[in-house]
Coordinates of C-alpha atoms in Angstrom, one line a residue:
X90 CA -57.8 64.0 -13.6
X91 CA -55.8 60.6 -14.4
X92 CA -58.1 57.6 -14.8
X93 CA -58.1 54.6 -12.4
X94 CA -58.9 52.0 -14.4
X95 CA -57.9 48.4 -13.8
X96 CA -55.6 46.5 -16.0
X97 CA -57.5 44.1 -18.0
X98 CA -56.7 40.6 -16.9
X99 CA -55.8 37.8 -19.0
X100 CA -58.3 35.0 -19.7
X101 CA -58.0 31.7 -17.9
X102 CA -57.6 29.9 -20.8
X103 CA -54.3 32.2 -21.8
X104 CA -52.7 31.6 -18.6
X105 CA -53.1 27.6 -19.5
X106 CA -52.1 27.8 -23.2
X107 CA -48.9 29.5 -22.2
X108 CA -47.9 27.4 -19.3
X109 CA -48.6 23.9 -20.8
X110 CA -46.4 25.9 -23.9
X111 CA -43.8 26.5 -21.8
X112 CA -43.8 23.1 -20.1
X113 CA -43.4 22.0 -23.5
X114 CA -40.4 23.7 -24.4
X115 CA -38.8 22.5 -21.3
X116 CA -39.4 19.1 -21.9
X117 CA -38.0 19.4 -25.1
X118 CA -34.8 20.9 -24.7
X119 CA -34.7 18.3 -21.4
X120 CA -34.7 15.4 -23.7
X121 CA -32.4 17.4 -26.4
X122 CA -29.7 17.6 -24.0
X123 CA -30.2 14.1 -22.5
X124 CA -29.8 12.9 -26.0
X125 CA -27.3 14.7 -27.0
X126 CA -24.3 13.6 -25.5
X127 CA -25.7 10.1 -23.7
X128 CA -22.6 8.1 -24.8
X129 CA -20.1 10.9 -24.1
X130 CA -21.5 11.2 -20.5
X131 CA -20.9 7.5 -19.6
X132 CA -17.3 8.2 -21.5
X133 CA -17.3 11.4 -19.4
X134 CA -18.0 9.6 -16.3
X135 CA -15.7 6.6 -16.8
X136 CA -13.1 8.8 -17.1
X137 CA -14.2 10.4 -13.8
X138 CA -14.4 6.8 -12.1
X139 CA -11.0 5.8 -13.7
X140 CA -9.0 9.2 -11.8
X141 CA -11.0 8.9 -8.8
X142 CA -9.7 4.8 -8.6
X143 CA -6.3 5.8 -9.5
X144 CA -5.8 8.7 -7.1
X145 CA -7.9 6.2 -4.3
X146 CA -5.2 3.5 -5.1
X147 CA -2.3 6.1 -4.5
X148 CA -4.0 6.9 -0.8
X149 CA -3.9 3.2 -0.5
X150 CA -0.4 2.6 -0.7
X151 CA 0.4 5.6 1.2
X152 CA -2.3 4.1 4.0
X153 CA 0.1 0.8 3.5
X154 CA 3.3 2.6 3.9
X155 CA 1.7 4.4 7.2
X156 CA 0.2 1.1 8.5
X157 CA 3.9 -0.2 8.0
X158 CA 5.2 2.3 10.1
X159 CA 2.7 2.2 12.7
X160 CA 3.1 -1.5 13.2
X161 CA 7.1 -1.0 13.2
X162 CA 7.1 1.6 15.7
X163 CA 4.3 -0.6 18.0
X164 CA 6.8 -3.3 17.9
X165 CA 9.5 -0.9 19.1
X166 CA 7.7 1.0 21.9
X167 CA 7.0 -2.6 23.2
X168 CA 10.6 -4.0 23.6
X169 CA 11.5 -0.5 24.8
X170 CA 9.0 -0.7 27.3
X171 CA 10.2 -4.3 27.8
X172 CA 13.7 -3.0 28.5
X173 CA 12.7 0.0 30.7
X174 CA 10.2 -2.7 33.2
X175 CA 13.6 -4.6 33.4
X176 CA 16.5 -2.0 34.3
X177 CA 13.5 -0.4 36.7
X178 CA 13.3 -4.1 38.0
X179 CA 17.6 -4.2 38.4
X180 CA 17.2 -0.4 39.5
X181 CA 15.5 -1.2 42.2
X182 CA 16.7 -4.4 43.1
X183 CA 20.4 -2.2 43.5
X184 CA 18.5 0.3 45.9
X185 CA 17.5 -2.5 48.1
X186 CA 21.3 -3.7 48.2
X187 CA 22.6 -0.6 49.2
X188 CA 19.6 0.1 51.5
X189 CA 20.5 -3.4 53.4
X190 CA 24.3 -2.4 53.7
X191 CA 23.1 1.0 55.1
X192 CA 21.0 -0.6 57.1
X193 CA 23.6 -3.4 58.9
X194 CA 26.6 -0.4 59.5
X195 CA 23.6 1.5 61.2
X196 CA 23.1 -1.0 63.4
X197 CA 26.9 -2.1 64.4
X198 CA 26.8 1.8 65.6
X199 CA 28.8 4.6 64.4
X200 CA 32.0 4.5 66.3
X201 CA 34.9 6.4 65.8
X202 CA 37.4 3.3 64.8
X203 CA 40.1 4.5 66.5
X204 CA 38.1 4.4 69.7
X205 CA 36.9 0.8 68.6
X206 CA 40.5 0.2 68.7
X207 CA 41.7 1.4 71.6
X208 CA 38.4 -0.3 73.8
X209 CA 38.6 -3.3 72.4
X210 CA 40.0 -6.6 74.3
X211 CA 41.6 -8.2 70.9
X212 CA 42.8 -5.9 69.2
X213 CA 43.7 -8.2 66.2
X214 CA 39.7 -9.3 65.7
X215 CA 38.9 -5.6 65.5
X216 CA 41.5 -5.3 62.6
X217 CA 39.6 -7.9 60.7
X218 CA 36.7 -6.0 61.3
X219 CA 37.8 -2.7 60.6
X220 CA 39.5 -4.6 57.0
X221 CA 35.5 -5.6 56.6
X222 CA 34.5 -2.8 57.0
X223 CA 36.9 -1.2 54.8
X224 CA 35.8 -3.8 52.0
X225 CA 32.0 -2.6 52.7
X226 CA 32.2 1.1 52.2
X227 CA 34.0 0.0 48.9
X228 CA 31.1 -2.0 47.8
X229 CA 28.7 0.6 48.9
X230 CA 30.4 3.2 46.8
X231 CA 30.0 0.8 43.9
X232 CA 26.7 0.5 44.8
X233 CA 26.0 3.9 44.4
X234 CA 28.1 4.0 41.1
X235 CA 25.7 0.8 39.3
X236 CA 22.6 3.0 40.6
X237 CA 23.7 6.1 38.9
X238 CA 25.1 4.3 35.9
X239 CA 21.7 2.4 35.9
X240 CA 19.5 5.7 36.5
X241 CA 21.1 7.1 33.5
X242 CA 20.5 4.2 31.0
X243 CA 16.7 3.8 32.1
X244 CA 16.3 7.9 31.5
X245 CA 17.2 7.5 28.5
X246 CA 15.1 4.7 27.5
X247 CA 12.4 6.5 29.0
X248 CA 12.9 9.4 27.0
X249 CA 13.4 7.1 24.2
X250 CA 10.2 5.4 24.9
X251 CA 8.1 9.0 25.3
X252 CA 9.4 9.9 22.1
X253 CA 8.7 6.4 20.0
X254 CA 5.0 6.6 21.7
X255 CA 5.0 10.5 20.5
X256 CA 5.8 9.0 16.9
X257 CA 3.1 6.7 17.1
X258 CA 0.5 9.1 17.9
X259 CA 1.5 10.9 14.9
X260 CA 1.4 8.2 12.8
X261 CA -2.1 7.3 14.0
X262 CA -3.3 10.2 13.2
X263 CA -1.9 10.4 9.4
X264 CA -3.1 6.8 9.4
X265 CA -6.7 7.8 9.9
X266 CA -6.2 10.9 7.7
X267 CA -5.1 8.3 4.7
X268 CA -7.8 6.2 5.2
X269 CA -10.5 9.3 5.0
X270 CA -9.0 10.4 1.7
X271 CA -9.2 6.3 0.0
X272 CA -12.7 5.9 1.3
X273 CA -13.3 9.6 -0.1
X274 CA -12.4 8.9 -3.4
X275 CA -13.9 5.7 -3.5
X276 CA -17.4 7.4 -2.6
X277 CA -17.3 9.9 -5.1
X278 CA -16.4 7.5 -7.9
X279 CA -19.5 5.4 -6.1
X280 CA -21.8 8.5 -6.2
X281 CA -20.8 9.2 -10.3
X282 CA -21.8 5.4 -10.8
X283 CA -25.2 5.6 -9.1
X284 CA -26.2 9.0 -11.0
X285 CA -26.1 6.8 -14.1
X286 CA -28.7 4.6 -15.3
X287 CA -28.7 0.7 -15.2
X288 CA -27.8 0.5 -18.8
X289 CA -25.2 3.1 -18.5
X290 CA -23.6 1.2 -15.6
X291 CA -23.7 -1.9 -17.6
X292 CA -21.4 0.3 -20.5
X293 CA -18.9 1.6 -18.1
X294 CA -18.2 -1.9 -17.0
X295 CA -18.5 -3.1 -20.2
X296 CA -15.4 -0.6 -21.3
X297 CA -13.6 -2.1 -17.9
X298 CA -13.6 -5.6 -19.0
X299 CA -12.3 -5.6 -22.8
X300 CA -8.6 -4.4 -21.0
X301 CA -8.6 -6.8 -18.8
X302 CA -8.1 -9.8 -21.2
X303 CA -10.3 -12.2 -19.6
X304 CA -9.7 -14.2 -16.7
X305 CA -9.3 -17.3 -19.3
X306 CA -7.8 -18.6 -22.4
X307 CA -5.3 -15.7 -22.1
X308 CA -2.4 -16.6 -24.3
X309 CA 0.5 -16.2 -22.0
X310 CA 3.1 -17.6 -24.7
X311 CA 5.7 -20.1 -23.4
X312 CA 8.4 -18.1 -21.9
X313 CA 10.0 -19.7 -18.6
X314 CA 10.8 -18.0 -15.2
X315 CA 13.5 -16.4 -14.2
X316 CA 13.8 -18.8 -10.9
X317 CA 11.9 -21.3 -8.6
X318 CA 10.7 -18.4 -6.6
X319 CA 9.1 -16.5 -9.3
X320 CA 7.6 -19.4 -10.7
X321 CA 6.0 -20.1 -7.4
X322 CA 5.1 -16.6 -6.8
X323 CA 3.3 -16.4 -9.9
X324 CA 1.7 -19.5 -10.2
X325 CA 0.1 -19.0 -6.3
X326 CA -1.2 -15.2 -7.8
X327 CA -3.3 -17.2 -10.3
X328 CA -5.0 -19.3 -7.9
X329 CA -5.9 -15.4 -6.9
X330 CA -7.9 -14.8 -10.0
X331 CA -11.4 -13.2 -9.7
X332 CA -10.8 -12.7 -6.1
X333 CA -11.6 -9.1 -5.4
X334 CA -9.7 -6.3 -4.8
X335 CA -10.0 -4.1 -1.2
X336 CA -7.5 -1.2 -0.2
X337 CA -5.2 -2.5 2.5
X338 CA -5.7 -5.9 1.9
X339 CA -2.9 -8.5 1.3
X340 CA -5.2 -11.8 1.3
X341 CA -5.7 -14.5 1.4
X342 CA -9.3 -13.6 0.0
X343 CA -9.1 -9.9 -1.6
X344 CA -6.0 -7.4 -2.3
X345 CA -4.9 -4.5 -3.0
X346 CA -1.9 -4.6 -5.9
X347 CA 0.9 -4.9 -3.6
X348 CA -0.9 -6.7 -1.0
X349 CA -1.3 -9.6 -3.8
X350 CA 2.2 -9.5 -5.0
X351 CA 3.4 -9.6 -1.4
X352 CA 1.0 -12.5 -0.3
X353 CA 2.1 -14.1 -4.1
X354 CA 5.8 -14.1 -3.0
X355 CA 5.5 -15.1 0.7
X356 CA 3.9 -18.1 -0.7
X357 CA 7.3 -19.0 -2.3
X358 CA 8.9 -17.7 1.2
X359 CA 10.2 -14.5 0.0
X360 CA 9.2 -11.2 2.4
X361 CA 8.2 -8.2 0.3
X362 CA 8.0 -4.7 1.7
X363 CA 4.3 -3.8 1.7
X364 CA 4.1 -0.7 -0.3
X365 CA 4.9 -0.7 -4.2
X366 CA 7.3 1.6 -4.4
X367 CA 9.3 -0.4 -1.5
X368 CA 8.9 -3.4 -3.6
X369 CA 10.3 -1.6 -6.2
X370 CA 13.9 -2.1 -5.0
X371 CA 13.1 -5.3 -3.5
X372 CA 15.5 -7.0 -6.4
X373 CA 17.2 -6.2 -9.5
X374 CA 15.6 -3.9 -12.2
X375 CA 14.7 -4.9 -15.8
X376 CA 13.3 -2.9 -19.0
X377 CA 10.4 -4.3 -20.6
X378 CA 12.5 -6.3 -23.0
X379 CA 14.0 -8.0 -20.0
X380 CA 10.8 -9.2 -18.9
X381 CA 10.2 -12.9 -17.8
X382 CA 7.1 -14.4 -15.5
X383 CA 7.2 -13.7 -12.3
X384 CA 8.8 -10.6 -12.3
X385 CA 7.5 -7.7 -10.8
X386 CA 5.9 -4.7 -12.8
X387 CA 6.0 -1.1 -11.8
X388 CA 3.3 1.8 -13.4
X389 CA 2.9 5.3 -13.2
X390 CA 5.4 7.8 -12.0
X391 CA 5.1 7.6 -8.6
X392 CA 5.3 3.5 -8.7
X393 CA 2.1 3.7 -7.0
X394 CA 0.5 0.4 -9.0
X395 CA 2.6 -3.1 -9.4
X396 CA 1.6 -6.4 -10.4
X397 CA 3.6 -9.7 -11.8
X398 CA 4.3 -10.2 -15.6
X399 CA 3.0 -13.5 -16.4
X400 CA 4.2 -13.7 -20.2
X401 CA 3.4 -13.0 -23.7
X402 CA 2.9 -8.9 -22.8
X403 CA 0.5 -10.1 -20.3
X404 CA 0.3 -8.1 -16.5
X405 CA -1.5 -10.5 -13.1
X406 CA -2.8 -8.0 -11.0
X407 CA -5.5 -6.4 -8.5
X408 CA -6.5 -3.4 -10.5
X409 CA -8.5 -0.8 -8.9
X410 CA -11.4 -1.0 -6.5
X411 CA -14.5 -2.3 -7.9
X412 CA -12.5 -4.7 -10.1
X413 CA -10.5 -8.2 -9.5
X414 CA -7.6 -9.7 -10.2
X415 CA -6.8 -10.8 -13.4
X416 CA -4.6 -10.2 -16.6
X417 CA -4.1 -6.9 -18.6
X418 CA -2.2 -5.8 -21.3
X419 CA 1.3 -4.2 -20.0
X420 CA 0.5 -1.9 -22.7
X421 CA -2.9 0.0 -20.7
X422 CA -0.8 1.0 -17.8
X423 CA 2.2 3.4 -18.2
X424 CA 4.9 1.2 -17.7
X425 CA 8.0 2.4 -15.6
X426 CA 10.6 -0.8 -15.4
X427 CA 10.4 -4.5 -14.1
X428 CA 12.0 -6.1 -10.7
X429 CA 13.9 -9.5 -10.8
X430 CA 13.6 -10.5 -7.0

């Protein structure tokens, strides 16, 4: 017969020896792999941050172009709304006219006008009548002709209208979609900067600020304008240094990068599109050899990021969320080709 004997238990003490060993070997290779790479995860995330600002910054302008839009097509809607109030106005004011002139041969009764003729006691007065009344039917028929004519235009402005407004809702909706995806990115880079510690915050923005050049004592060299206007635009972005930069802003206070070049050049009263890459054939375009202050800048492939040369190899812009305007090498930013505007 098999034997039921209990297992024998492990002491107390065992149990504790083990665990606290374990603990300890845990804790170790904790701290190994915290020290390990420390300064290759604040490189790790800065790289992060940087992708998650640039692809942010491309929703922006896309958000810009589709604010555009949505403020063009307002516009329209309203003056064809405008117009459709006003030929329902002259519609109806035609209706009346006609409805009047109905009205008065009603009341002179419907007699056959040869009988008018032959009861009447002048015959010549009832000929002027009858020529009168000849004259009326003829203005009654154009009557009729302006209110279809007019019927017709205000369908189609209706139509027009329903369509524009159909546009609009579209828009609005992509609008709100664009805005999602910027404020998206912009939490995600947010939420990789607040798993890091102080110190490691502090390094990521100390890496930031060695590109930008400073706000001061940048060596711009002495090269001149290519015109009035781009001297003006460029010296009214400086006045924009250290102001912040916000997506979908164009001033006066904080920008985005083509809100500040926009706002820059309508203070030397020259209208920029409001995206980059519209801006982008807002004038003539230059390599970088061609280069002089106050020209416009383009980056990346898609154009998405633009700012205004301000000399010596130097770049004024609004950078990225989280930063401010100021100088930068040309040379951090893939450069794509200059605009004279």
């Amino acid at each position: 017969m098999a034997s039921h004997r209990r297992p024998k238990q492990t002491s107390r003490t065992r149990v504790t020896v083990l665990t606290a060993t374990a603990a300890a070997a845990v804790a170790l290779s904790a701290q190994a792999a915290q020290a390990a790479p420390a300064k290759q995860s604040v490189k790790s995330v800065k790289a992060k941050v940087d992708a998650l600002y640039e692809q942010a910054e491309q929703a922006t302008e896309k958000l810009n172009s589709a604010t555009e839009k949505q403020q063009r097509l307002q516009q329209q809607v309203e003056v064809i709304q405008d117009e459709v109030a006003r030929e329902q106005g002259e519609l109806n004011d035609l209706q009346d006219d006609l409805g009047a002139l109905a009205s008065a041969q009603y009341r002179s009764g419907g007699i056959d006008p040869t009988l008018q003729l032959f009861l009447s006691a002048d015959p010549d007065s009832y000929l002027d009548k009858a020529s009168t009344l000849e004259a009326l039917s003829t203005r009654q028929a154009e009557g009729l002709r302006q209110i279809a004519e007019k019927k017709r235009s205000l369908d189609q402005r209706k139509a027009e209208a329903a369509g524009k407004l159909s546009e609009l809702g579209r828009t609005r909706a992509e609008l709100g979609k664009k805005k999602k995806q910027v404020q998206g990115r912009l939490a995600e880079a947010q939420r990789l900067l607040n798993s890091l510690t102080a110190a490691q915050r502090a390094a990521v923005a100390a890496a930031d600020a060695p590109a930008a050049g400073g706000s001061e004592h940048v060596d711009l060299g002495n090269a001149t304008p290519a015109s009035g206007r781009a001297a003006a635009a460029l010296a009214a972005a400086e006045t924009r240094i250290n102001m912040p930069y916000v997506f979908s802003h164009s001033g006066p206070t904080s920008f985005d990068c083509s809100g500040l070049t926009m706002w820059a050049y309508a203070q030397a009263d020259v209208r920029l599109p409001r995206t980059s890459q519209d801006q982008a054939n807002a004038g003539t375009r230059l390599s970088m050899s061609q280069l002089q202050p106050g020209d416009l800048v383009l980056f990346y492939g898609d154009l998405h990021h633009i700012g205004l040369y301000a000399g010596n190899g130097m770049v004024l812009h609004a950078p990225h969320s989280g930063a401010v305007v100021r100088y930068e090498s040309i040379n951090n930013m893939p450069f794509q080709f200059g605009v004279r505007v």
